[in-house]
Amino acid sequence: MTTQREIAEQLGLPVHPPKVELFDLVANTNTDPKGHVRTVTRYERPSFGLYLARPTPGHPRIAALESWLLPELGLRVTRWYWHPGHEGDTDFYLDVADIEPGEQQWRTVDLYLDIAVRDRRAAELLDVDEFVVAVQADLLDAETAERAMRRACNAVDGLARHRYDLPKWLRDNGIELSWRGQPVEDPAPGQRSLPPSR
């Protein structure tokens, strides 16, 4: 399977093109940016977004993930479940994205900018360098780049005003997220459990 880096090299680009993912609600699958089709354990579709949970087979550090796609905010909010000994310091990971809802399939286009949230401690805007290179390489037009930056700034500002309490900020935006727990059949002993939603 061709990687994003290989695609960029083949096209003579300094950075990969925007990553596209598909979420098939009928087949219960998630096609990742590399074209791998992953089985989704659970989908839910409340009025404000789409929830999915799935294991991450073959990943060296992450055992499973839960994500919420939030079209109105242009964010994908993810919680990871780590393999023992590979625990990270991030409680929530936010991808800035264009999100296209559908009756049978959702589609996301990642807009490079990400935000790592450490619950009630900090939020860090990531991949600004990659974003700038993508804009310079015309992988994002001016309107899309501005939309991405506004979404990222809105999220970082909102989190700061709510003392980096993501559930509280989202509640003030009319969004109440719920988390089901690690979406794998047999969690590894000692698996890290992420903080419950508030």
PDB file of N, CA, C and O in Angstrom, residues 8 12 26 37 44 48 50 71 81 86-87 90 93-94 96 102-103 113 135 141 148 162 169 179:
ATOM      1  N   ALA A   8       3.496  11.920  -1.743  1.00  0.00           N
ATOM      2  CA  ALA A   8       4.094  13.253  -1.822  1.00  0.00           C
ATOM      3  C   ALA A   8       5.364  13.227  -2.662  1.00  0.00           C
ATOM      4  O   ALA A   8       5.589  14.108  -3.503  1.00  0.00           O
ATOM      5  N   GLY A  12       6.274  15.021  -6.257  1.00  0.00           N
ATOM      6  CA  GLY A  12       7.266  16.071  -6.092  1.00  0.00           C
ATOM      7  C   GLY A  12       6.851  17.129  -5.086  1.00  0.00           C
ATOM      8  O   GLY A  12       7.249  18.293  -5.179  1.00  0.00           O
ATOM      9  N   VAL A  26     -23.011   1.450   6.671  1.00  0.00           N
ATOM     10  CA  VAL A  26     -23.705   0.223   6.272  1.00  0.00           C
ATOM     11  C   VAL A  26     -22.784  -0.985   6.440  1.00  0.00           C
ATOM     12  O   VAL A  26     -23.159  -2.005   7.025  1.00  0.00           O
ATOM     13  N   VAL A  37      -8.930  -0.800   4.945  1.00  0.00           N
ATOM     14  CA  VAL A  37     -10.314  -0.863   5.406  1.00  0.00           C
ATOM     15  C   VAL A  37     -10.332  -1.547   6.771  1.00  0.00           C
ATOM     16  O   VAL A  37      -9.908  -2.696   6.908  1.00  0.00           O
ATOM     17  N   GLU A  44     -22.455   5.378  16.134  1.00  0.00           N
ATOM     18  CA  GLU A  44     -23.664   6.023  16.650  1.00  0.00           C
ATOM     19  C   GLU A  44     -23.779   7.366  15.951  1.00  0.00           C
ATOM     20  O   GLU A  44     -22.771   8.006  15.660  1.00  0.00           O
ATOM     21  N   PHE A  48     -25.654  15.860  16.366  1.00  0.00           N
ATOM     22  CA  PHE A  48     -24.506  16.764  16.234  1.00  0.00           C
ATOM     23  C   PHE A  48     -23.272  16.128  15.613  1.00  0.00           C
ATOM     24  O   PHE A  48     -22.273  16.809  15.375  1.00  0.00           O
ATOM     25  N   LEU A  50     -20.975  12.095  14.535  1.00  0.00           N
ATOM     26  CA  LEU A  50     -20.865  10.654  14.346  1.00  0.00           C
ATOM     27  C   LEU A  50     -19.815  10.109  15.307  1.00  0.00           C
ATOM     28  O   LEU A  50     -18.705  10.630  15.388  1.00  0.00           O
ATOM     29  N   PRO A  71     -19.098  17.931  12.641  1.00  0.00           N
ATOM     30  CA  PRO A  71     -19.068  18.792  11.438  1.00  0.00           C
ATOM     31  C   PRO A  71     -19.179  20.276  11.737  1.00  0.00           C
ATOM     32  O   PRO A  71     -18.508  21.087  11.093  1.00  0.00           O
ATOM     33  N   TYR A  81      -6.451   4.255  23.211  1.00  0.00           N
ATOM     34  CA  TYR A  81      -6.170   3.264  24.244  1.00  0.00           C
ATOM     35  C   TYR A  81      -4.840   2.625  23.887  1.00  0.00           C
ATOM     36  O   TYR A  81      -4.666   2.113  22.785  1.00  0.00           O
ATOM     37  N   HIS A  86       3.354   1.783  26.419  1.00  0.00           N
ATOM     38  CA  HIS A  86       3.419   2.788  25.353  1.00  0.00           C
ATOM     39  C   HIS A  86       2.477   3.960  25.625  1.00  0.00           C
ATOM     40  O   HIS A  86       2.092   4.671  24.711  1.00  0.00           O
ATOM     41  N   GLU A  87       2.110   4.142  26.868  1.00  0.00           N
ATOM     42  CA  GLU A  87       1.141   5.167  27.210  1.00  0.00           C
ATOM     43  C   GLU A  87       1.639   6.550  26.818  1.00  0.00           C
ATOM     44  O   GLU A  87       2.814   6.878  26.964  1.00  0.00           O
ATOM     45  N   THR A  90      -1.385  12.351  26.108  1.00  0.00           N
ATOM     46  CA  THR A  90      -2.494  13.081  25.501  1.00  0.00           C
ATOM     47  C   THR A  90      -3.806  12.416  25.872  1.00  0.00           C
ATOM     48  O   THR A  90      -3.985  11.215  25.670  1.00  0.00           O
ATOM     49  N   TYR A  93      -7.240  13.976  21.321  1.00  0.00           N
ATOM     50  CA  TYR A  93      -6.516  14.467  20.145  1.00  0.00           C
ATOM     51  C   TYR A  93      -7.542  15.003  19.166  1.00  0.00           C
ATOM     52  O   TYR A  93      -8.486  14.309  18.797  1.00  0.00           O
ATOM     53  N   LEU A  94      -7.381  16.260  18.775  1.00  0.00           N
ATOM     54  CA  LEU A  94      -8.331  16.918  17.878  1.00  0.00           C
ATOM     55  C   LEU A  94      -7.690  17.123  16.518  1.00  0.00           C
ATOM     56  O   LEU A  94      -6.627  17.742  16.418  1.00  0.00           O
ATOM     57  N   VAL A  96      -8.251  18.932  12.924  1.00  0.00           N
ATOM     58  CA  VAL A  96      -9.048  19.936  12.209  1.00  0.00           C
ATOM     59  C   VAL A  96      -9.341  19.358  10.827  1.00  0.00           C
ATOM     60  O   VAL A  96      -8.420  18.928  10.130  1.00  0.00           O
ATOM     61  N   GLY A 102     -23.274  11.946   5.704  1.00  0.00           N
ATOM     62  CA  GLY A 102     -24.116  11.288   4.713  1.00  0.00           C
ATOM     63  C   GLY A 102     -24.990  10.249   5.385  1.00  0.00           C
ATOM     64  O   GLY A 102     -24.721   9.845   6.518  1.00  0.00           O
ATOM     65  N   GLU A 103     -26.014   9.821   4.700  1.00  0.00           N
ATOM     66  CA  GLU A 103     -26.913   8.811   5.265  1.00  0.00           C
ATOM     67  C   GLU A 103     -26.202   7.466   5.435  1.00  0.00           C
ATOM     68  O   GLU A 103     -26.399   6.778   6.425  1.00  0.00           O
ATOM     69  N   LEU A 113      -3.790  20.660  10.665  1.00  0.00           N
ATOM     70  CA  LEU A 113      -3.641  21.155  12.031  1.00  0.00           C
ATOM     71  C   LEU A 113      -4.279  20.198  13.034  1.00  0.00           C
ATOM     72  O   LEU A 113      -5.375  19.683  12.811  1.00  0.00           O
ATOM     73  N   VAL A 135       0.120  24.849   2.423  1.00  0.00           N
ATOM     74  CA  VAL A 135      -0.419  26.069   1.811  1.00  0.00           C
ATOM     75  C   VAL A 135       0.534  26.571   0.726  1.00  0.00           C
ATOM     76  O   VAL A 135       0.111  26.908  -0.386  1.00  0.00           O
ATOM     77  N   ASP A 141      -6.256  25.613  -0.726  1.00  0.00           N
ATOM     78  CA  ASP A 141      -6.493  26.960  -1.257  1.00  0.00           C
ATOM     79  C   ASP A 141      -6.659  27.929  -0.100  1.00  0.00           C
ATOM     80  O   ASP A 141      -6.771  27.532   1.067  1.00  0.00           O
ATOM     81  N   ALA A 148      -9.485  26.358   8.150  1.00  0.00           N
ATOM     82  CA  ALA A 148      -8.762  25.465   9.052  1.00  0.00           C
ATOM     83  C   ALA A 148      -8.159  26.238  10.223  1.00  0.00           C
ATOM     84  O   ALA A 148      -8.274  25.827  11.384  1.00  0.00           O
ATOM     85  N   HIS A 162     -11.987  27.527  29.054  1.00  0.00           N
ATOM     86  CA  HIS A 162     -12.615  26.511  29.903  1.00  0.00           C
ATOM     87  C   HIS A 162     -11.572  25.698  30.674  1.00  0.00           C
ATOM     88  O   HIS A 162     -11.832  24.583  31.108  1.00  0.00           O
ATOM     89  N   TRP A 169     -16.148  22.657  27.459  1.00  0.00           N
ATOM     90  CA  TRP A 169     -16.193  23.548  26.288  1.00  0.00           C
ATOM     91  C   TRP A 169     -17.220  23.050  25.278  1.00  0.00           C
ATOM     92  O   TRP A 169     -18.015  23.826  24.750  1.00  0.00           O
ATOM     93  N   TRP A 179     -18.419   8.256  25.970  1.00  0.00           N
ATOM     94  CA  TRP A 179     -17.345   7.339  25.585  1.00  0.00           C
ATOM     95  C   TRP A 179     -17.708   5.958  26.095  1.00  0.00           C
ATOM     96  O   TRP A 179     -18.127   5.794  27.230  1.00  0.00           O
TER      97      TRP A 179
END
